[in-house]
């Protein structure tokens, strides 16, 4: 099993650190050729406008869409979650539209308003960071909520697509990645 980590922009190194900690083979994905080799893909946090622009320009976006529609498990954190969503509130030109949800960009304010939190999920309590996180403001009917903060959904899943508004990879919590690895095997 080989996990791809999209490395066009963002915190791809932190995802690698988690996968290395879990002793799972992984590779950075920058081209369509890289994408062909992987059994699952992580889209990191960063700046969704930049990631989206590069996905469009390189043609990688179209390739991810076609592989995801055939079942490739894809996991996005923060900006990565925004890029996967069908609808985005706030400036953004392009998204993969693989996840039937609406993401509102930057509702918590700027970088200075970042915070760490422990949140309850269907697979235990996890430590995460909210860094200019999106708010998941609407969900399609096939979308399951796996984790909440107060009453807001923050970790969601629609079939083979997993998205988290917050970062477990920065707090170095491996539970969400373990859950994702379970999605690949099943
Ligand atoms: N606010 C950023 C965006 O809209 C996401 C921030 C992050 O990934 N931590 O792209």
Coordinates of N, CA and C and ligand atoms in Angstrom, one line a residue:
X1 N 0.8 -1.2 0.0 CA 0.0 0.0 0.0 C 0.9 1.3 0.0
X2 N 0.6 2.1 -1.0 CA 1.4 3.4 -1.1 C 0.5 4.6 -1.0
X3 N 0.7 5.4 0.0 CA -0.1 6.6 0.2 C 0.6 7.8 -0.5
X4 N -0.2 8.5 -1.3 CA 0.3 9.8 -1.9 C 0.0 11.0 -1.1
X5 N 0.9 11.9 -1.0 CA 0.6 13.2 -0.3 C 0.8 14.3 -1.3
X6 N -0.2 15.0 -1.6 CA -0.1 16.1 -2.6 C 0.8 17.1 -2.1
X7 N 1.9 17.5 -2.8 CA 2.9 18.4 -2.3 C 3.1 19.6 -3.1
X8 N 2.0 20.1 -3.7 CA 2.1 21.3 -4.5 C 2.3 22.5 -3.6
X9 N 1.7 22.5 -2.4 CA 1.8 23.6 -1.4 C 1.2 23.1 -0.1
X10 N 1.7 23.7 1.0 CA 1.0 23.4 2.3 C 1.9 22.5 3.2
X11 N 1.2 21.9 4.2 CA 1.9 21.2 5.2 C 2.0 19.7 4.9
X12 N 2.5 19.4 3.7 CA 2.6 18.0 3.3 C 3.7 17.3 4.2
X13 N 4.7 18.0 4.6 CA 5.8 17.3 5.4 C 5.2 16.8 6.7
X14 N 4.2 17.5 7.3 CA 3.6 17.0 8.6 C 2.9 15.7 8.4
X15 N 2.2 15.6 7.2 CA 1.5 14.4 6.9 C 2.5 13.2 6.7
X16 N 3.6 13.6 6.1 CA 4.6 12.5 5.9 C 5.1 12.0 7.3
X17 N 5.3 13.0 8.2 CA 5.8 12.6 9.5 C 4.8 11.6 10.2
X18 N 3.5 11.9 10.1 CA 2.5 11.0 10.7 C 2.6 9.6 10.0
X19 N 2.6 9.6 8.7 CA 2.6 8.3 8.0 C 3.9 7.5 8.3
X20 N 5.0 8.2 8.4 CA 6.3 7.6 8.8 C 6.2 7.0 10.2
X21 N 5.6 7.8 11.1 CA 5.4 7.3 12.4 C 4.5 6.0 12.5
X22 N 3.6 5.9 11.5 CA 2.7 4.8 11.4 C 3.3 3.6 10.6
X23 N 4.5 3.9 10.1 CA 5.3 3.0 9.2 C 4.5 2.6 8.0
X24 N 3.9 3.6 7.3 CA 3.2 3.4 6.1 C 4.0 4.0 5.0
X25 N 4.1 3.2 3.9 CA 4.9 3.8 2.7 C 4.2 4.9 2.1
X26 N 4.9 6.0 1.8 CA 4.3 7.2 1.3 C 5.2 7.9 0.3
X27 N 4.5 8.7 -0.6 CA 5.3 9.4 -1.6 C 4.6 10.8 -1.8
X28 N 5.4 11.8 -2.1 CA 4.9 13.1 -2.5 C 4.3 13.0 -3.9
X29 N 3.2 13.7 -4.1 CA 2.6 13.7 -5.5 C 2.6 15.1 -6.0
X30 N 3.3 15.2 -7.2 CA 3.3 16.5 -7.8 C 2.8 16.5 -9.3
X31 N 2.8 15.2 -9.8 CA 2.4 15.1 -11.2 C 1.4 14.0 -11.4
X32 N 0.8 14.0 -12.6 CA -0.2 12.9 -12.9 C 0.4 11.5 -12.8
X33 N 1.7 11.5 -13.2 CA 2.4 10.2 -13.2 C 2.6 9.7 -11.7
X34 N 2.9 10.6 -10.8 CA 3.0 10.2 -9.4 C 1.7 9.7 -8.9
X35 N 0.6 10.3 -9.3 CA -0.7 9.9 -8.9 C -1.1 8.5 -9.3
X36 N -0.6 8.1 -10.5 CA -0.9 6.8 -11.0 C -0.5 5.7 -10.0
X37 N 0.6 6.0 -9.3 CA 1.2 4.9 -8.4 C 0.6 4.7 -7.1
X38 N -0.3 5.6 -6.7 CA -0.7 5.6 -5.3 C -2.1 4.9 -5.1
X39 N -2.3 4.4 -3.8 CA -3.5 3.7 -3.5 C -4.5 4.6 -2.7
X40 N -4.0 5.8 -2.4 CA -4.9 6.7 -1.7 C -4.1 8.1 -1.7
X41 N -4.9 9.1 -1.5 CA -4.2 10.5 -1.6 C -4.6 11.4 -0.4
X42 N -3.6 12.1 0.2 CA -3.9 13.1 1.2 C -3.7 14.5 0.5
X43 N -4.7 15.3 0.7 CA -4.5 16.7 0.3 C -4.3 17.6 1.5
X44 N -3.1 18.2 1.7 CA -2.8 18.8 3.0 C -3.5 20.2 3.1
X45 N -3.2 20.8 4.3 CA -3.7 22.1 4.6 C -2.6 23.1 4.0
X46 N -3.0 24.3 3.9 CA -2.2 25.4 3.3 C -3.0 26.5 2.9
X47 N -3.0 26.8 1.6 CA -3.8 27.9 1.1 C -4.6 27.3 -0.1
X48 N -6.0 27.2 0.2 CA -6.8 26.5 -0.8 C -6.8 27.2 -2.2
X49 N -6.7 28.5 -2.2 CA -6.7 29.2 -3.5 C -5.4 28.8 -4.3
X50 N -4.3 28.7 -3.6 CA -3.0 28.3 -4.3 C -3.1 26.8 -4.7
X51 N -3.5 26.0 -3.8 CA -3.6 24.5 -4.2 C -4.5 24.3 -5.3
X52 N -5.7 25.0 -5.3 CA -6.7 24.8 -6.3 C -6.1 25.3 -7.7
X53 N -5.5 26.4 -7.7 CA -4.9 27.0 -8.9 C -3.9 26.0 -9.5
X54 N -3.0 25.5 -8.7 CA -2.0 24.6 -9.2 C -2.6 23.2 -9.7
X55 N -3.7 22.8 -9.0 CA -4.3 21.6 -9.4 C -4.9 21.7 -10.8
X56 N -5.5 22.9 -11.0 CA -6.1 23.2 -12.3 C -5.0 23.3 -13.4
X57 N -4.0 24.1 -13.1 CA -2.9 24.3 -14.1 C -2.2 23.1 -14.5
X58 N -1.9 22.2 -13.6 CA -1.1 21.0 -13.9 C -2.0 19.9 -14.4
X59 N -3.3 20.0 -14.4 CA -4.2 18.9 -14.9 C -4.3 17.8 -13.8
X60 N -3.6 18.0 -12.7 CA -3.7 17.0 -11.6 C -5.1 16.9 -11.0
X61 N -5.8 18.1 -11.0 CA -7.1 18.1 -10.4 C -8.1 17.2 -11.2
X62 N -8.0 17.3 -12.5 CA -8.9 16.4 -13.4 C -8.6 14.9 -13.1
X63 N -7.3 14.6 -13.0 CA -6.9 13.2 -12.8 C -7.4 12.7 -11.4
X64 N -7.3 13.6 -10.4 CA -7.8 13.2 -9.0 C -9.3 13.0 -9.1
X65 N -10.0 13.8 -9.8 CA -11.4 13.7 -9.9 C -11.8 12.3 -10.5
X66 N -11.1 12.0 -11.6 CA -11.4 10.7 -12.3 C -11.0 9.5 -11.4
X67 N -9.9 9.6 -10.7 CA -9.6 8.4 -9.9 C -10.5 8.3 -8.6
X68 N -10.8 9.5 -8.1 CA -11.7 9.5 -6.9 C -13.1 8.9 -7.3
X69 N -13.5 9.2 -8.5 CA -14.9 8.7 -8.9 C -14.8 7.2 -9.1
X70 N -13.6 6.7 -9.3 CA -13.5 5.2 -9.4 C -13.2 4.6 -8.0
X71 N -13.2 5.4 -7.0 CA -13.0 4.8 -5.6 C -11.8 5.2 -4.9
X72 N -10.8 5.9 -5.5 CA -9.6 6.3 -4.8 C -9.9 7.0 -3.5
X73 N -9.5 6.5 -2.3 CA -9.7 7.2 -1.0 C -8.9 8.5 -1.0
X74 N -9.6 9.6 -0.7 CA -8.9 10.9 -0.6 C -9.3 11.5 0.7
X75 N -8.2 12.1 1.3 CA -8.4 12.7 2.7 C -7.8 14.1 2.6
X76 N -8.7 15.1 2.9 CA -8.2 16.5 2.9 C -8.3 17.1 4.3
X77 N -7.2 17.9 4.7 CA -7.3 18.6 5.9 C -7.3 20.1 5.6
X78 N -8.2 20.8 6.3 CA -8.3 22.3 6.2 C -8.3 22.8 4.8
X79 N -7.3 23.4 4.2 CA -7.3 23.8 2.8 C -7.6 22.6 1.9
X80 N -7.1 21.5 2.3 CA -7.4 20.3 1.5 C -8.8 19.9 1.5
X81 N -9.5 20.1 2.7 CA -10.9 19.8 2.8 C -11.7 20.8 1.9
X82 N -11.3 22.1 1.9 CA -11.9 23.1 1.1 C -11.9 22.8 -0.4
X83 N -10.7 22.3 -0.8 CA -10.5 22.0 -2.2 C -11.4 20.8 -2.7
X84 N -11.7 20.0 -1.7 CA -12.5 18.8 -2.1 C -14.0 19.1 -2.2
X85 N -14.4 20.3 -1.6 CA -15.9 20.5 -1.4 C -16.6 21.0 -2.7
X86 N -17.9 20.7 -2.7 CA -18.7 21.1 -3.9 C -18.9 22.6 -3.9
X87 N -19.1 23.2 -2.7 CA -19.4 24.6 -2.7 C -18.5 25.3 -1.6
X88 N -17.9 26.5 -2.0 CA -17.1 27.2 -1.1 C -17.6 28.6 -1.0
X89 N -17.7 29.1 0.3 CA -18.0 30.5 0.5 C -16.8 31.2 0.8
X90 N -16.5 32.3 0.1 CA -15.2 33.0 0.2 C -14.5 32.8 -1.1
X91 N -13.5 33.7 -1.4 CA -12.9 33.7 -2.7 C -12.2 32.3 -3.0
X92 N -12.6 31.7 -4.1 CA -11.9 30.5 -4.6 C -12.4 30.3 -6.0
X93 N -11.5 29.9 -6.9 CA -11.9 29.8 -8.3 C -12.3 28.4 -8.7
X94 N -11.7 27.4 -8.1 CA -11.8 26.0 -8.6 C -11.8 25.1 -7.4
X95 N -12.6 24.0 -7.5 CA -12.5 23.0 -6.5 C -12.9 21.6 -7.2
X96 N -12.5 20.6 -6.5 CA -12.7 19.2 -7.1 C -14.1 18.7 -7.1
X97 N -14.9 19.3 -6.2 CA -16.4 19.0 -6.1 C -16.6 17.5 -5.9
X98 N -15.8 16.9 -5.0 CA -15.9 15.4 -4.7 C -16.7 15.2 -3.5
X99 N -17.0 16.2 -2.7 CA -17.6 16.1 -1.4 C -18.8 17.0 -1.3
X100 N -20.0 16.4 -1.1 CA -21.2 17.2 -1.1 C -21.3 18.0 0.2
X101 N -20.6 19.1 0.3 CA -20.6 19.9 1.5 C -20.2 21.4 1.1
X102 N -20.6 22.3 2.0 CA -20.3 23.7 1.8 C -19.2 24.1 2.8
X103 N -18.2 24.7 2.4 CA -17.1 25.2 3.3 C -17.0 26.7 3.3
X104 N -17.1 27.3 4.5 CA -17.0 28.7 4.6 C -15.6 29.0 5.0
X105 N -14.9 29.8 4.2 CA -13.4 30.1 4.5 C -13.3 31.1 5.6
X106 N -12.3 30.9 6.5 CA -11.8 31.8 7.5 C -12.9 32.5 8.4
X107 N -13.9 31.7 8.9 CA -14.9 32.3 9.8 C -14.3 32.6 11.2
X108 N -13.2 32.0 11.6 CA -12.7 32.2 12.9 C -11.7 33.4 13.0
X109 N -11.4 34.0 11.9 CA -10.5 35.1 11.9 C -9.1 34.8 11.3
X110 N -8.1 35.5 11.7 CA -6.8 35.3 11.1 C -5.9 34.3 11.8
X111 N -4.7 34.1 11.3 CA -3.7 33.2 11.9 C -3.6 33.3 13.4
X112 N -3.7 34.6 13.9 CA -3.5 34.8 15.3 C -4.7 34.2 16.1
X113 N -5.8 34.0 15.5 CA -6.9 33.4 16.2 C -6.9 31.9 16.1
X114 N -5.8 31.3 15.8 CA -5.7 29.8 15.7 C -5.8 29.3 17.2
X115 N -6.3 28.0 17.3 CA -6.4 27.4 18.6 C -6.2 25.9 18.5
X116 N -5.8 25.3 19.6 CA -5.7 23.8 19.7 C -6.9 23.3 20.5
X117 N -7.3 22.1 20.2 CA -8.6 21.6 20.8 C -8.5 20.1 20.9
X118 N -9.2 19.5 21.9 CA -9.4 18.1 21.8 C -10.8 17.9 21.4
X119 N -11.1 17.1 20.4 CA -12.4 16.9 19.9 C -12.9 15.4 20.0
X120 N -14.2 15.2 20.2 CA -14.7 13.9 20.2 C -15.0 13.4 18.8
X121 N -14.6 12.2 18.5 CA -14.9 11.6 17.2 C -15.5 10.2 17.4
X122 N -15.9 9.6 16.3 CA -16.5 8.3 16.4 C -15.4 7.3 16.7
X123 N -14.1 7.7 16.6 CA -13.0 6.7 16.8 C -12.1 7.2 18.0
X124 N -12.7 8.0 18.9 CA -12.0 8.5 20.1 C -11.7 9.9 20.1
X125 N -11.1 10.4 21.2 CA -10.8 11.9 21.3 C -9.5 12.1 20.6
X126 N -9.5 13.2 19.8 CA -8.2 13.5 19.1 C -7.8 14.9 19.4
X127 N -6.5 15.2 19.3 CA -5.9 16.5 19.5 C -5.7 17.1 18.1
X128 N -6.3 18.3 18.0 CA -6.2 19.0 16.6 C -5.9 20.4 16.8
X129 N -5.4 21.1 15.7 CA -5.2 22.5 15.6 C -6.2 23.1 14.6
X130 N -6.8 24.2 14.9 CA -7.6 25.0 14.0 C -6.8 26.2 13.6
X131 N -6.4 26.2 12.3 CA -5.5 27.3 11.8 C -6.2 27.9 10.6
X132 N -6.8 29.1 10.8 CA -7.6 29.7 9.7 C -8.6 28.6 9.1
X133 N -9.2 27.9 10.0 CA -10.0 26.7 9.6 C -11.3 27.1 8.9
X134 N -11.8 26.3 8.0 CA -13.1 26.6 7.5 C -14.2 26.1 8.4
X135 N -15.4 26.6 8.2 CA -16.6 26.1 8.9 C -17.4 25.3 7.8
X136 N -17.7 24.1 8.2 CA -18.5 23.2 7.3 C -20.0 23.6 7.5
X137 N -20.5 24.4 6.6 CA -21.8 25.1 6.9 C -23.0 24.4 6.3
X138 N -22.8 23.4 5.4 CA -23.9 22.6 4.9 C -23.4 21.3 4.5
X139 N -24.3 20.2 4.7 CA -23.9 18.9 4.3 C -24.9 18.2 3.4
X140 N -24.5 17.5 2.4 CA -25.4 16.7 1.6 C -25.9 15.5 2.4
X141 N -26.9 14.8 1.8 CA -27.5 13.8 2.7 C -26.7 12.5 2.8
X142 N -25.7 12.3 2.0 CA -24.9 11.1 2.2 C -23.6 11.3 3.0
X143 N -23.5 12.5 3.5 CA -22.3 12.9 4.3 C -22.5 12.5 5.7
X144 N -21.5 11.7 6.3 CA -21.5 11.3 7.7 C -20.7 12.3 8.5
X145 N -21.1 12.6 9.7 CA -20.3 13.4 10.6 C -19.5 12.5 11.5
X146 N -18.2 12.6 11.5 CA -17.4 11.7 12.3 C -16.9 12.4 13.6
X147 N -16.8 13.8 13.5 CA -16.3 14.5 14.6 C -16.9 15.9 14.7
X148 N -17.1 16.4 15.9 CA -17.8 17.7 16.1 C -17.0 18.5 17.1
X149 N -17.1 19.8 16.9 CA -16.6 20.7 18.0 C -17.8 21.6 18.4
X150 N -18.1 21.5 19.7 CA -19.4 22.0 20.1 C -20.5 21.4 19.3
X151 N -21.3 22.1 18.5 CA -22.3 21.4 17.7 C -21.9 21.4 16.2
X152 N -20.8 21.9 15.9 CA -20.4 22.0 14.5 C -19.7 20.8 14.0
X153 N -20.1 20.3 12.8 CA -19.3 19.2 12.2 C -17.9 19.6 11.8
X154 N -16.9 18.9 12.2 CA -15.5 19.3 11.8 C -14.8 18.2 11.0
X155 N -15.2 16.9 11.2 CA -14.7 15.8 10.4 C -15.8 15.1 9.8
X156 N -15.8 15.0 8.4 CA -16.9 14.4 7.7 C -16.4 13.4 6.7
X157 N -17.3 12.6 6.3 CA -17.0 11.6 5.2 C -18.1 11.3 4.3
X158 N -17.8 11.3 3.0 CA -18.8 10.8 2.0 C -18.1 9.7 1.2
X159 N -18.6 8.5 1.4 CA -18.0 7.3 0.8 C -16.5 7.3 0.9
X160 N -15.7 7.4 -0.2 CA -14.3 7.4 -0.2 C -13.6 8.7 0.1
X161 N -14.4 9.7 0.4 CA -13.8 11.0 0.6 C -13.9 11.4 2.1
X162 N -12.8 11.8 2.7 CA -12.7 12.1 4.1 C -12.2 13.6 4.2
X163 N -12.8 14.4 5.1 CA -12.4 15.8 5.2 C -12.4 16.2 6.6
X164 N -11.4 17.0 7.0 CA -11.3 17.5 8.3 C -11.0 19.0 8.2
X165 N -11.8 19.8 9.0 CA -11.6 21.3 9.0 C -10.4 21.6 9.8
X166 N -9.9 20.7 10.7 CA -8.8 21.0 11.5 C -7.6 20.1 11.2
X167 N -6.5 20.3 11.8 CA -5.3 19.6 11.5 C -4.9 18.6 12.7
X168 N -5.0 17.3 12.5 CA -4.5 16.4 13.4 C -3.0 16.2 13.2
X169 N -2.5 16.5 12.0 CA -1.1 16.3 11.7 C -0.2 17.3 12.4
X170 N -0.7 18.4 12.8 CA 0.2 19.4 13.4 C 0.3 19.0 14.9
X171 N -0.8 18.5 15.5 CA -0.7 18.0 16.9 C 0.0 16.7 16.9
X172 N 0.3 16.1 15.8 CA 0.9 14.8 15.7 C 0.0 13.7 16.2
X173 N -1.3 13.8 16.1 CA -2.2 12.8 16.6 C -2.4 11.9 15.4
X174 N -2.2 10.6 15.6 CA -2.3 9.6 14.4 C -3.7 9.0 14.2
X175 N -4.6 9.3 15.1 CA -5.9 8.5 15.0 C -6.7 8.7 13.7
X176 N -6.7 10.0 13.3 CA -7.5 10.2 12.0 C -6.8 9.6 10.8
X177 N -5.5 9.6 10.8 CA -4.8 8.9 9.7 C -5.0 7.4 9.7
X178 N -5.1 6.9 11.0 CA -5.3 5.4 11.1 C -6.7 5.1 10.6
X179 N -7.7 6.0 10.9 CA -9.0 5.8 10.4 C -9.0 5.8 8.8
X180 N -8.3 6.7 8.3 CA -8.2 6.8 6.8 C -7.6 5.6 6.2
X181 N -6.5 5.1 6.9 CA -5.9 3.8 6.4 C -6.9 2.7 6.4
X182 N -7.8 2.7 7.4 CA -8.9 1.7 7.4 C -9.8 1.8 6.2
X183 N -10.0 3.0 5.8 CA -10.9 3.2 4.6 C -10.3 2.6 3.3
X184 N -9.0 2.5 3.3 CA -8.3 2.0 2.1 C -8.4 0.5 2.1
X185 N -8.2 -0.1 3.2 CA -8.3 -1.6 3.3 C -9.7 -2.1 3.0
X186 N -10.7 -1.3 3.4 CA -12.1 -1.9 3.3 C -12.7 -1.6 2.0
Ligands
LIG1 N1 -7.8 29.4 5.4 C1 -7.1 28.6 4.5 C2 -7.8 28.6 3.1 O1 -8.8 29.1 3.0 C3 -6.9 27.2 5.0 C4 -5.9 27.2 6.2 C5 -5.3 25.9 6.5 O2 -5.2 25.0 5.7 N2 -4.8 25.8 7.7 O3 -7.2 28.0 2.2

